[in-house]
XYZ file of C-alpha atoms in Angstrom:
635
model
C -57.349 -15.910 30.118
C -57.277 -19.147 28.847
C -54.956 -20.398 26.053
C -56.102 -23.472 23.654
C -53.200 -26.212 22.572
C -53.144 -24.961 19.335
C -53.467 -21.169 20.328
C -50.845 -21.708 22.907
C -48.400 -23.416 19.941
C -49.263 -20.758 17.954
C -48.281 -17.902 20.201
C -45.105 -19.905 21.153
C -44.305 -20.338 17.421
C -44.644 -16.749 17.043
C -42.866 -15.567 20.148
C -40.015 -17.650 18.822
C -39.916 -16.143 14.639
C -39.963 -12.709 16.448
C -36.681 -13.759 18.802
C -35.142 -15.132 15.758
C -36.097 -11.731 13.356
C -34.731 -9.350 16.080
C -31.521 -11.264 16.833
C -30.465 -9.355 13.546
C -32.236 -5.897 14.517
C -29.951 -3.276 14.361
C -31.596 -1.799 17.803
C -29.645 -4.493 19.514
C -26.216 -3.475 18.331
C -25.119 -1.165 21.328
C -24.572 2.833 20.800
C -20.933 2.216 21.489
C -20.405 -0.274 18.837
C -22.201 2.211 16.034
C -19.741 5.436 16.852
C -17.538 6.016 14.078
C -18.822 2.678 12.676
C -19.537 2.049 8.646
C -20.487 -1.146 9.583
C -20.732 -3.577 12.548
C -18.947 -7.183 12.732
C -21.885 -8.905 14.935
C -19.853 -12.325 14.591
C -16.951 -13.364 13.399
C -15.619 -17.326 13.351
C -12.991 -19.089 11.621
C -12.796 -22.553 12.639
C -9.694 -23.794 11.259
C -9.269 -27.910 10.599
C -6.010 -29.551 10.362
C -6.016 -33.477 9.341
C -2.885 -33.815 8.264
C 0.122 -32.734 6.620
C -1.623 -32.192 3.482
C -5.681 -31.164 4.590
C -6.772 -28.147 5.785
C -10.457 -26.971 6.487
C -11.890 -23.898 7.162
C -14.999 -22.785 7.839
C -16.025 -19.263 8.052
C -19.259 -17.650 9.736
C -19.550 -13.925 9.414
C -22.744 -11.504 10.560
C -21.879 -8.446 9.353
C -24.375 -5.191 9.974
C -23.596 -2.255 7.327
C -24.701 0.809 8.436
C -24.271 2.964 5.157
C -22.472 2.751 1.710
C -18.944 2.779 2.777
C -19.352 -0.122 5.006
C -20.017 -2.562 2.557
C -16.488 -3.439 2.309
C -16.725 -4.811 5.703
C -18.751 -7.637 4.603
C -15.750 -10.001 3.111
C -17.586 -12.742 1.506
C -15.350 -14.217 -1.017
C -13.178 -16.879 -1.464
C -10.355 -17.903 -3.739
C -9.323 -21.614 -5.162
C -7.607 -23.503 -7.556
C -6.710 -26.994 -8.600
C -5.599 -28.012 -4.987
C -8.588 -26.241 -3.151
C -11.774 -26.392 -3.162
C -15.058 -24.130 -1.830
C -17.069 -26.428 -0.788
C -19.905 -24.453 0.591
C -20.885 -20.806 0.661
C -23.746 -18.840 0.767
C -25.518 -15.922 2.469
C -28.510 -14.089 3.893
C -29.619 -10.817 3.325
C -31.884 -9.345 6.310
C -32.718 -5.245 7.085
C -32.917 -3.231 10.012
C -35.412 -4.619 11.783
C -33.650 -8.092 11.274
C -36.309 -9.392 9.013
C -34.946 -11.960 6.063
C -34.599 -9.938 2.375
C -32.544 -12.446 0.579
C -31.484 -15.654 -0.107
C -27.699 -16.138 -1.820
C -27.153 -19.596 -2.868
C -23.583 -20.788 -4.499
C -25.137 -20.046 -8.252
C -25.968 -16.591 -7.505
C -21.965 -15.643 -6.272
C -19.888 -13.824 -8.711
C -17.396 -16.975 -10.052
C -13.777 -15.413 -11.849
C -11.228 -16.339 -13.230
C -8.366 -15.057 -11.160
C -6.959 -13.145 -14.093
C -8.967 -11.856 -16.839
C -7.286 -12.285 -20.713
C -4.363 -14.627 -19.842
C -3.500 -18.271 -19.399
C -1.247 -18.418 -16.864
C -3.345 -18.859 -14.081
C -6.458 -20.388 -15.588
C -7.352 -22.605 -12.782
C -7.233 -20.110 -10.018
C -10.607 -19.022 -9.401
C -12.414 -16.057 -6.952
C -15.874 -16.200 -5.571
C -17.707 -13.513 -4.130
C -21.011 -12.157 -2.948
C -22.080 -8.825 -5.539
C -24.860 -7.185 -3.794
C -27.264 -4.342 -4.424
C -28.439 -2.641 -1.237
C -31.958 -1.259 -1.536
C -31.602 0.009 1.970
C -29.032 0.900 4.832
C -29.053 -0.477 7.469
C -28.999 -3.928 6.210
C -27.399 -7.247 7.653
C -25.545 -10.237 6.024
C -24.887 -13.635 7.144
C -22.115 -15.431 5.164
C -21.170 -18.943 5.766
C -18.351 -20.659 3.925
C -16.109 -24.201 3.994
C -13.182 -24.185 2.003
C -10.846 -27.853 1.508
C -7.248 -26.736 0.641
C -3.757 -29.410 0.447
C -1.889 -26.010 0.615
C -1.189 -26.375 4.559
C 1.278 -24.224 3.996
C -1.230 -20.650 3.422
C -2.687 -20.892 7.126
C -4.438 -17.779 7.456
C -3.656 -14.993 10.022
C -6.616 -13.451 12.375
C -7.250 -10.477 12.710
C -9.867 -9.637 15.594
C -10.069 -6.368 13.922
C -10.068 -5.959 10.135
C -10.357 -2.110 9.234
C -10.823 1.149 10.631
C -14.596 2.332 11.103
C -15.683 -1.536 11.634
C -16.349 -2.350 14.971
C -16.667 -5.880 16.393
C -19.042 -7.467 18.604
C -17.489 -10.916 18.706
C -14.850 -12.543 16.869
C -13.754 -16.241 17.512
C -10.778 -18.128 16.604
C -11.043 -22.097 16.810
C -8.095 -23.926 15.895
C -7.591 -27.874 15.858
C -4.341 -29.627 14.479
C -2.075 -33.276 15.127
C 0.371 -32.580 17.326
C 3.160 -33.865 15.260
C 3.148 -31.080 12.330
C 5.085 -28.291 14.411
C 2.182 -25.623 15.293
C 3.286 -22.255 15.766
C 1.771 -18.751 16.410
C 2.823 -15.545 17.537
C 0.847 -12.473 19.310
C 1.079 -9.167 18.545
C -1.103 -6.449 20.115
C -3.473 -8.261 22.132
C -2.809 -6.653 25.322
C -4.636 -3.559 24.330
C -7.753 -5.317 23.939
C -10.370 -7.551 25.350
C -9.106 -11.032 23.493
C -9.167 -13.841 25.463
C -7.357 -17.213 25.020
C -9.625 -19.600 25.723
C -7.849 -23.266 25.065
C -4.236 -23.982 24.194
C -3.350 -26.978 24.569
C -0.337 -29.059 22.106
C -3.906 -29.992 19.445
C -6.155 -26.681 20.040
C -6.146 -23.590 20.158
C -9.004 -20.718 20.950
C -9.571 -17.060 21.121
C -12.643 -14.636 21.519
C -12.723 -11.070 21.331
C -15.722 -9.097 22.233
C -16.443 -5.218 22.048
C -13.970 -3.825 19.954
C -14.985 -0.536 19.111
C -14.343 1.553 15.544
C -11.293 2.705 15.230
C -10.403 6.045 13.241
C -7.408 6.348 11.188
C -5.157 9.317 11.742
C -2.553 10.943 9.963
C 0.729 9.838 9.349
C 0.160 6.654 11.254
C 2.094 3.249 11.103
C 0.138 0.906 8.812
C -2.587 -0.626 10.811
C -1.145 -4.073 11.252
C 1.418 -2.906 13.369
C -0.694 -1.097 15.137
C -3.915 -3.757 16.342
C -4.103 -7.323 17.128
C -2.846 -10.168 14.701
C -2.492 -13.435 15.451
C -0.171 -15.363 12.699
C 0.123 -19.206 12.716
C 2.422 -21.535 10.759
C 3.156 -25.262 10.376
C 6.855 -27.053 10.618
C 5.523 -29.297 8.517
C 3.377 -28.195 5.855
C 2.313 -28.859 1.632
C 2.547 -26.019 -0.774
C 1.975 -26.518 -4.640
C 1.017 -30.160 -3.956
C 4.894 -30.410 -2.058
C 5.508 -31.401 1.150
C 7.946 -29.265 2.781
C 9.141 -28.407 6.743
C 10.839 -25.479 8.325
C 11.092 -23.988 11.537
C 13.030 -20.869 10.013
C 13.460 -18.613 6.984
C 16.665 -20.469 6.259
C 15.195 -23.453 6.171
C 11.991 -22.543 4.152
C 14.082 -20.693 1.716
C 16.267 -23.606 1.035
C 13.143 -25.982 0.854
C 11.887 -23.454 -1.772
C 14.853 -23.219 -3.703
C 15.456 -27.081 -4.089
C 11.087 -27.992 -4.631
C 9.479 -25.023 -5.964
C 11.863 -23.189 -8.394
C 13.873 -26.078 -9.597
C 13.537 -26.639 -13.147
C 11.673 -22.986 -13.469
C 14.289 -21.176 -15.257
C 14.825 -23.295 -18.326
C 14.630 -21.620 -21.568
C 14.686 -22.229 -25.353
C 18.582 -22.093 -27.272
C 17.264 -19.706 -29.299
C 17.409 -17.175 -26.324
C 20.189 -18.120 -24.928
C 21.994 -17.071 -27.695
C 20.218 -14.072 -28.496
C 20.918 -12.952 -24.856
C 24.845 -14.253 -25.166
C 25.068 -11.738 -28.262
C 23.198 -8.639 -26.613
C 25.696 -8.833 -23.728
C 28.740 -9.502 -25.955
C 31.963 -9.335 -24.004
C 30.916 -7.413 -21.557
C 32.113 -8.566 -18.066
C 30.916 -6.743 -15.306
C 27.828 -8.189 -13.810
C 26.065 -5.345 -12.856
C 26.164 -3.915 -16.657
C 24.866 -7.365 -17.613
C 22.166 -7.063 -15.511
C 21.202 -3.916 -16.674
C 21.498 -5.171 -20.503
C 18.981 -8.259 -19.207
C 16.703 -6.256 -17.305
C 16.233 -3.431 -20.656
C 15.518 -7.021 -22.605
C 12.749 -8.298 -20.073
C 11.116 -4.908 -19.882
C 10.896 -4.386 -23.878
C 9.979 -8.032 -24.097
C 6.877 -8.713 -21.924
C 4.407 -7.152 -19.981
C 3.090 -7.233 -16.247
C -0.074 -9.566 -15.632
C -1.078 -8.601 -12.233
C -2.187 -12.296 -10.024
C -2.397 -11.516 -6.019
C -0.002 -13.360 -4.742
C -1.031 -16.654 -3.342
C -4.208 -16.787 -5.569
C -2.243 -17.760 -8.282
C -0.215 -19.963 -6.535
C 3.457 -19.674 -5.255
C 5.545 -21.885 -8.174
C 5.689 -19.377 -11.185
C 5.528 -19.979 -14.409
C 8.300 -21.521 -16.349
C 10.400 -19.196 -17.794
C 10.120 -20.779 -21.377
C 6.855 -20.026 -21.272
C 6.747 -16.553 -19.741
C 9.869 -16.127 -23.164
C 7.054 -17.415 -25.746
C 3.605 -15.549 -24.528
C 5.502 -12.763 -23.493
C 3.581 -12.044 -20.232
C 3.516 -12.863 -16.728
C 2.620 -12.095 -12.693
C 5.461 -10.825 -10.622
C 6.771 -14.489 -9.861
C 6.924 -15.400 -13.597
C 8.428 -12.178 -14.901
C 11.283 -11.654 -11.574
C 11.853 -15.859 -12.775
C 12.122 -15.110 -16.020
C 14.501 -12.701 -16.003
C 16.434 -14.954 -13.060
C 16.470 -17.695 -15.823
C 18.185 -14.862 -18.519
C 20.631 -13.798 -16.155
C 21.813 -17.430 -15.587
C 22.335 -17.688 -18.978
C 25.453 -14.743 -18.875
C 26.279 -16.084 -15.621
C 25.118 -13.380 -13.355
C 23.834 -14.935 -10.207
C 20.381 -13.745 -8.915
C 17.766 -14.331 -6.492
C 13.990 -15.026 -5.959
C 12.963 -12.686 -3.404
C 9.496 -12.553 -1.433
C 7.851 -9.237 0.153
C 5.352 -6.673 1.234
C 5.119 -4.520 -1.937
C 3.465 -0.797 -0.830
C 4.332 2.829 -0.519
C 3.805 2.073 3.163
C 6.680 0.600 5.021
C 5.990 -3.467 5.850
C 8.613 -5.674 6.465
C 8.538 -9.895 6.716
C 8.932 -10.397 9.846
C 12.246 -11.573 10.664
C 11.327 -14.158 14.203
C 8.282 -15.835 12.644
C 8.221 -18.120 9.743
C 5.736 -18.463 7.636
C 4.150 -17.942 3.908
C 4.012 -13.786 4.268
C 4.076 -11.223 1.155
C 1.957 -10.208 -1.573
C 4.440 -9.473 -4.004
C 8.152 -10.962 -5.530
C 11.160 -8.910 -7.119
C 14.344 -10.085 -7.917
C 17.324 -9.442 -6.291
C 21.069 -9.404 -7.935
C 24.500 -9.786 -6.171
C 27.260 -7.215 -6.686
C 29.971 -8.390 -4.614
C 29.218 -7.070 -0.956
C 25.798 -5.639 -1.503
C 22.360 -6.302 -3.548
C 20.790 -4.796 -6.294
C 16.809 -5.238 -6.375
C 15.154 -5.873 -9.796
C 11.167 -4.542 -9.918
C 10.200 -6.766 -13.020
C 6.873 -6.389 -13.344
C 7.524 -2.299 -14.352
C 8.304 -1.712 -18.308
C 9.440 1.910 -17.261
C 11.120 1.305 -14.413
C 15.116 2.055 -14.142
C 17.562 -0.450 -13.328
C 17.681 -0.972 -9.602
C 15.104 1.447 -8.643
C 12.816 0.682 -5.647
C 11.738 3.649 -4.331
C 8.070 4.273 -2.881
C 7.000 0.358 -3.245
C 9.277 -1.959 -2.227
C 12.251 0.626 -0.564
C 13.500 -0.102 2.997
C 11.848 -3.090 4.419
C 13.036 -6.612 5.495
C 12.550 -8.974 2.423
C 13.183 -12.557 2.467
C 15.802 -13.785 -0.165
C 15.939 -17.223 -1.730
C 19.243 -18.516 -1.838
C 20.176 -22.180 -3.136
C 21.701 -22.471 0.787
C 18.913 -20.772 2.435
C 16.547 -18.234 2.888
C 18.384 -14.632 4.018
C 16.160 -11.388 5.703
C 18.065 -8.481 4.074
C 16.368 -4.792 4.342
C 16.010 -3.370 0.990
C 17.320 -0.074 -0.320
C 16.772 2.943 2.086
C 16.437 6.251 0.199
C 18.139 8.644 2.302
C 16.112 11.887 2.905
C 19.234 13.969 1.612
C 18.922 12.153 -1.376
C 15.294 12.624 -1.784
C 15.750 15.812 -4.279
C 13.429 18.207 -5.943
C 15.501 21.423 -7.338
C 13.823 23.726 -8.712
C 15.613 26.991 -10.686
C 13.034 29.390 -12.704
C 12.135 33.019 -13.196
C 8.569 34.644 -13.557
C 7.461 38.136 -13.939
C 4.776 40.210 -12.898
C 3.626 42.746 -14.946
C 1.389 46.320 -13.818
C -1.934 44.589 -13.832
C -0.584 41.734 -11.456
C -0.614 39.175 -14.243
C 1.937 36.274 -14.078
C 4.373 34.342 -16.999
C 6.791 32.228 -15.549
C 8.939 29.620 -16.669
C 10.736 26.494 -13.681
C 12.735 23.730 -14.649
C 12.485 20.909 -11.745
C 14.864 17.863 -11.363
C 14.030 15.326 -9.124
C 16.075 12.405 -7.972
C 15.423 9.301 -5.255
C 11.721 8.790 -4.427
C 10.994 12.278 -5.536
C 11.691 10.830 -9.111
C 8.849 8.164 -8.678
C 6.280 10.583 -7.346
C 6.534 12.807 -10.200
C 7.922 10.553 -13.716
C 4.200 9.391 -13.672
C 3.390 12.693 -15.314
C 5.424 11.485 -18.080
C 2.764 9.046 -19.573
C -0.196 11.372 -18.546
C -2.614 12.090 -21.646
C -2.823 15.835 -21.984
C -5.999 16.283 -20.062
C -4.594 14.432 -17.171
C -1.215 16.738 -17.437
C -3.557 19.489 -17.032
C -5.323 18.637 -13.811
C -1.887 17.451 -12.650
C -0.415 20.802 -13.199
C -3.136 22.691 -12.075
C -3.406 20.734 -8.778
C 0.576 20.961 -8.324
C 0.273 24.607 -8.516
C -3.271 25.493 -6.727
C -1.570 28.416 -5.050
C -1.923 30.022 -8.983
C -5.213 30.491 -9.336
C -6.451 30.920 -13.041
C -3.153 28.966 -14.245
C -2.799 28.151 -18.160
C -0.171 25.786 -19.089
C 1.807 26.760 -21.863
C 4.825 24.594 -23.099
C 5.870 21.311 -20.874
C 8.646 19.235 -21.999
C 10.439 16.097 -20.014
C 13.701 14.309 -19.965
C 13.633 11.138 -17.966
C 17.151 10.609 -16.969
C 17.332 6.656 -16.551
C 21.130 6.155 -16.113
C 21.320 9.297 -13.397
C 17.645 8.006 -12.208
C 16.768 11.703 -12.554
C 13.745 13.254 -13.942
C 13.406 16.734 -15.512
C 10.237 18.927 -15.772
C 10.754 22.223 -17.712
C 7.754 24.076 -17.533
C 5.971 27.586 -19.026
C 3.037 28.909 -17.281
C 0.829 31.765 -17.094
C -2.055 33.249 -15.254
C -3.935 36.614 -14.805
C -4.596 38.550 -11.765
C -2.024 36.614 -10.111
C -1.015 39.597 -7.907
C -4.279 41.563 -6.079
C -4.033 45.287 -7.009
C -6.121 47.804 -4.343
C -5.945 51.783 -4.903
C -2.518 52.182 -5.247
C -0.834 48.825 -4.016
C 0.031 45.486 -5.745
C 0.284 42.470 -3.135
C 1.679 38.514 -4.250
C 3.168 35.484 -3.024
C 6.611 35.464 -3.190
C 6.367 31.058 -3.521
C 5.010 31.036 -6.684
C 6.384 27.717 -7.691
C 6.848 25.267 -4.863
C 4.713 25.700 -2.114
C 4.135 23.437 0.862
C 1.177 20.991 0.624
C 1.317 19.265 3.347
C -1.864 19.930 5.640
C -1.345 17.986 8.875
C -4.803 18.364 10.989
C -4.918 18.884 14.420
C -5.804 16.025 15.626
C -7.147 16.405 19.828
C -6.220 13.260 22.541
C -3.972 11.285 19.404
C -3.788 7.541 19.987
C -1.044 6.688 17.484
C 2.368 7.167 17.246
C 3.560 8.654 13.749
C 5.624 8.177 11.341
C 7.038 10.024 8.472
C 8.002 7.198 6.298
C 10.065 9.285 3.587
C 12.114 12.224 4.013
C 12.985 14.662 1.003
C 15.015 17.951 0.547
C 13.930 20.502 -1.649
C 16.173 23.530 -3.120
C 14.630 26.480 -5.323
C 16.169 29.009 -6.706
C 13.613 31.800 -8.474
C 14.617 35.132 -10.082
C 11.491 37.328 -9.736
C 10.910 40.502 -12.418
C 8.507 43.193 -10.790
C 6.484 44.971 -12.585
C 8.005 48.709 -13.420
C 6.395 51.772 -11.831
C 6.323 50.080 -8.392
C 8.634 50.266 -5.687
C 9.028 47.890 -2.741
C 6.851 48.648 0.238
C 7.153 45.498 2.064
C 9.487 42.440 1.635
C 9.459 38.960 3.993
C 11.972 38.671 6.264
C 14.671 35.781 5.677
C 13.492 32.907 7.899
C 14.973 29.963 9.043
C 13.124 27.013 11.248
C 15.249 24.114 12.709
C 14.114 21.108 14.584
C 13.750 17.844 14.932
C 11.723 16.881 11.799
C 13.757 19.058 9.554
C 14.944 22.609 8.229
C 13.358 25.380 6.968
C 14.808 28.390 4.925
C 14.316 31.193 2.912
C 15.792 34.268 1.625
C 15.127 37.221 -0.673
C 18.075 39.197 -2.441
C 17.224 42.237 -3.952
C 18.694 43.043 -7.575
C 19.221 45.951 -9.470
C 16.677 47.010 -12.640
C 13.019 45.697 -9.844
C 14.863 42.354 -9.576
C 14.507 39.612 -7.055
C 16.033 36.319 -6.215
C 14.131 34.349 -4.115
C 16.080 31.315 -2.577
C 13.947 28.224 -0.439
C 15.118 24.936 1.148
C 12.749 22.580 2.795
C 14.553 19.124 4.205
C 12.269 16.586 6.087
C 13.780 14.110 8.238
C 12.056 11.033 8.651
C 11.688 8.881 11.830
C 8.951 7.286 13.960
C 7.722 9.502 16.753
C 5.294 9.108 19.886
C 1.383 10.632 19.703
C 2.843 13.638 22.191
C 5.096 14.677 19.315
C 2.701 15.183 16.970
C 1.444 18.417 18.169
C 4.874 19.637 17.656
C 5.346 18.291 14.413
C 1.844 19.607 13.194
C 3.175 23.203 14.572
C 6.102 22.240 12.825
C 4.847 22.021 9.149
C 2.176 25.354 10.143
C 5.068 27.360 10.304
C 6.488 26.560 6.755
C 3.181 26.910 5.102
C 2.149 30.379 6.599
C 6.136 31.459 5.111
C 5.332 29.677 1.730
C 2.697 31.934 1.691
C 4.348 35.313 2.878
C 3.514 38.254 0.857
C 5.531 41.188 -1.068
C 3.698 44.768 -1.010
C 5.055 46.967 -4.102
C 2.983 50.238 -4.111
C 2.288 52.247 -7.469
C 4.870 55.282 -8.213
């Protein structure tokens, strides 16, 4: 065969468009990488720039293959910036399965946001991102980005792996910095997988990761940072909010904070200074201050959610967070800092993780961490933690958001790592005393009234503010055991002093109790059965962890219906273990009466993946009791 020039240039032109159309294919993404995958990270590279003290560049390059719907959070193209950073380029191609180019995404076709929507206190912090319709899955995206920041300070963390059913291919880390500004980094996980260190030297660093395969969560876990690879990286001597700053230690960064970025915050007008002077009066003790304060902030303004870091670290001045009336979680824990100055109760700026899972700062590795600020107020030996950005909240409560984890405080001498409140399981309450009947065609009418204190008061005051179609669905789902359920009369008494919540409740429901020939047959647990369902889960990976403990106590007098007698009553049971206690027991009455008596207490702890088994056992055993069965036959 013989090949002209421009035939030959032609075929090699072609061979070449094919090679570059398939490098995208989703046939070359190995079977491995697709099991339990929503989507495929084909490459991953940050390539992080340090010029100086205050100029930091990063440039991003992600190929991302999403496999179906839910995978589409796996793509990550967006940025954030403000009046001290800048995106400087970002765009994005859109290619399908067979790795052929769709799309196109220049700069003016990215979704460009204010950073909060109906407010002014953060009008120059911006968020860009890609907003794209699928018409297909498989499809593939290639995002490229180059952001210029001064803020030194917010180096970003890596994380080889992002998410759980997103694999990774390859994932690269380049890192170049002076080797005068104090470079830092700690490990944590790597050993588990395939990541590499490629250069470290005292002005680079490298990694690569290759073949990480799709993880799958499972139950009860500890939250995924702790359990795969991170790699966080600070500066000694860094800029944040346009001020130059160094520290090798939380001391030292919290006293750098303290004297650059909250000075002059907490001035406020005279008018409310005296206004605050006359609402607390004479009153001496600080704590009872505080609480007079707090009530003031939470009637006065309202929460403004920013993301921490997006709208910068300085909040806003308290005078003006006092005339708008609004304000993110730094402004409105400042603000309230700045009133409690003014009736001499000291106070502190305090930085965090804020989620119902457990995260703490960690304590041997400085640098910018958190997503969220409260305020925390000395009483003598111990701390009282302010959530300000809550209108409902009471005084000093932290349960289920920002309980038991290390927080870093900002004293005027120093930052201090102090663990936040732990809510003792014991103290964890739901008590429950109530009565129901069940009359000769097996229909129910009950009435419970249900107090709950510690973080069993935050899981269920939300019902409080429910419209009444939400209450319904609430209720019904609370009670699923009771099928055909109609609410009647629900009243609450939110308990703020006691931090204690009150639920009195009337309900009804028909064919409650199944009637055959001669014999009626019903739950005993009518009113507080166990929900937890903990799956089986075969060859576990993770340890577990049951984060929050609880105790619950119910007392419930049971009327059966007359013209039956008792064929079969439960036993009295009683489980101990290691994860908790289990008990119940029935007392009969005179005139067809019952009292039914349960207590459930939950320890919690951190256990390894063998224990789970047991634990899973465990919780099977309570819920086949909850649901034990009385058997009254017909006279």
């Amino acid at each position: 065969m013989k090949f002209t020039f421009s035939g030959l240039f032609f075929f090699l032109f072609t061979l070449i468009l094919s090679a570059q159309k398939s490098e995208y294919a989703v046939t070359a993404i190995s079977d491995s990488l697709k099991e339990n995958a929503n989507a495929v990270v084909r490459l991953d590279q940050m390539d992080i720039t340090i010029a100086s003290q205050r100029s930091m560049n990063i440039k991003t390059q992600r190929v991302v293959t999403v496999l179906n719907e839910k995978g589409a959070r796996a793509i990550n193209a967006h940025e954030s910036y403000n009046k001290r950073s800048s995106v400087t380029n970002i765009e994005a191609t859109i290619y399908d399965a067979l790795g052929n180019e769709i799309k196109k995404i220049k700069r003016k076709d990215f979704k460009d946001v204010s950073a909060v929507d109906g407010a002014t206190i953060a009008s120059d912090a911006r968020y860009i991102y890609l907003e794209y319709t699928p018409i297909s899955y498989p499809y593939t995206v290639v995002y490229k980005s180059e952001k210029e920041t001064s803020s030194t300070a917010l180096f970003p963390s890596w994380y080889p792996l992002e998410n759980y059913f997103v694999s990774v291919e390859k994932s690269i880390l380049n890192v170049k910095y002076p080797n005068n500004l104090g470079f830092r980094k700690k490990e944590n996980q790597f050993s588990v997988f395939d990541i590499k260190k490629i250069t470290d030297t005292d002005t680079q660093l490298s990694y690569v990761a290759k073949n990480i395969l799709a993880q799958k969560p499972e139950d009860y876990s500890p939250v995924f940072s702790q359990l795969y690879p991170k790699l966080m990286m600070s500066l000694e001597y860094f800029n944040l909010e346009g001020i130059d700053g160094n520290a090798k230690n939380w001391k030292e960064y919290g006293k750098w904070f303290s004297d650059k970025i909250l000075t002059e915050t907490t001035i406020l007008p005279e008018e409310t200074k005296t206004k605050i002077k006359g609402l607390v009066g004479n009153e001496s003790d600080p704590i009872k201050k505080a609480k007079i304060v707090y009530k003031y902030m939470q009637e006065k303004s309202r929460y403004v959610s920013i993301q921490l870091g997006i709208g910068g670290f300085k909040p806003m001045l308290a005078a003006d967070v006092d005339r708008l009336g609004y304000g993110d979680c730094k402004a409105l824990s400042n603000y309230t800092r700045a009133l409690l100055d003014v009736v001499g109760v000291q106070s502190y700026y305090t930085e965090l993780y804020g989620d119902f899972d457990l995260l703490d700062v960690d304590e041997d590795f400085f640098s910018i961490q958190g997503n969220h600020v409260i305020l925390c107020v000395a009483d003598q030996n111990k701390y009282v933690f302010l959530e300000c950005t809550n209108q409902n909240d009471p005084f000093g409560y932290q349960a289920n958001f920002t309980d038991d984890r290390k927080v870093i405080v900002i004293k005027p001498e120093g930052g201090e790592i102090i663990r936040t409140q732990i809510y003792e399981p014991l103290k964890n309450t739901q008590s429950s005393q109530g009565s129901y009947i069940i009359d000769e065609n097996g229909s129910f009418s009950g009435k419970v009234n249900i107090q709950s204190e510690g973080s069993q008061y935050g899981r269920r005051i939300k019902v409080e503010k429910f419209q009444p179609t939400e209450k319904e669905v609430y209720y019904k789902n609370y009670w699923s055991n009771i099928n055909n359920l109609k609410l009647g009369k629900i009243t609450f008494s939110n308990d703020k002093e006691n931090i204690r919540f009150t639920e009195d409740a009337e309900i009804k429901a028909i064919n409650y109790a199944s009637i055959s020939a001669n014999k009626m047959i019903f739950t005993v647990d009518a009113f507080n059965q166990t929900s937890a369902n903990v799956k089986r889960i075969r060859n576990r990976k993770n340890p577990f962890q049951i984060q929050r403990g609880y105790l619950d106590t119910d007392e419930i007098e049971i009327n059966l219906p007359t013209g039956f007698t008792i064929e079969f009553l439960p036993s009295n049971f009683e489980l101990k273990g290691k994860f908790g206690e289990y008990k119940t027991e029935i007392i009969k009455k005179e005139n067809n009466k019952l009292i039914y008596k349960r207590s459930m207490f939950l320890n919690k702890g951190k256990y390894s993946n063998k224990e789970y088994d047991e634990y899973r056992l465990f919780m099977e055993q309570v819920s086949r009791n909850d649901n034990a069965k009385i058997i009254l036959t017909k006279n």
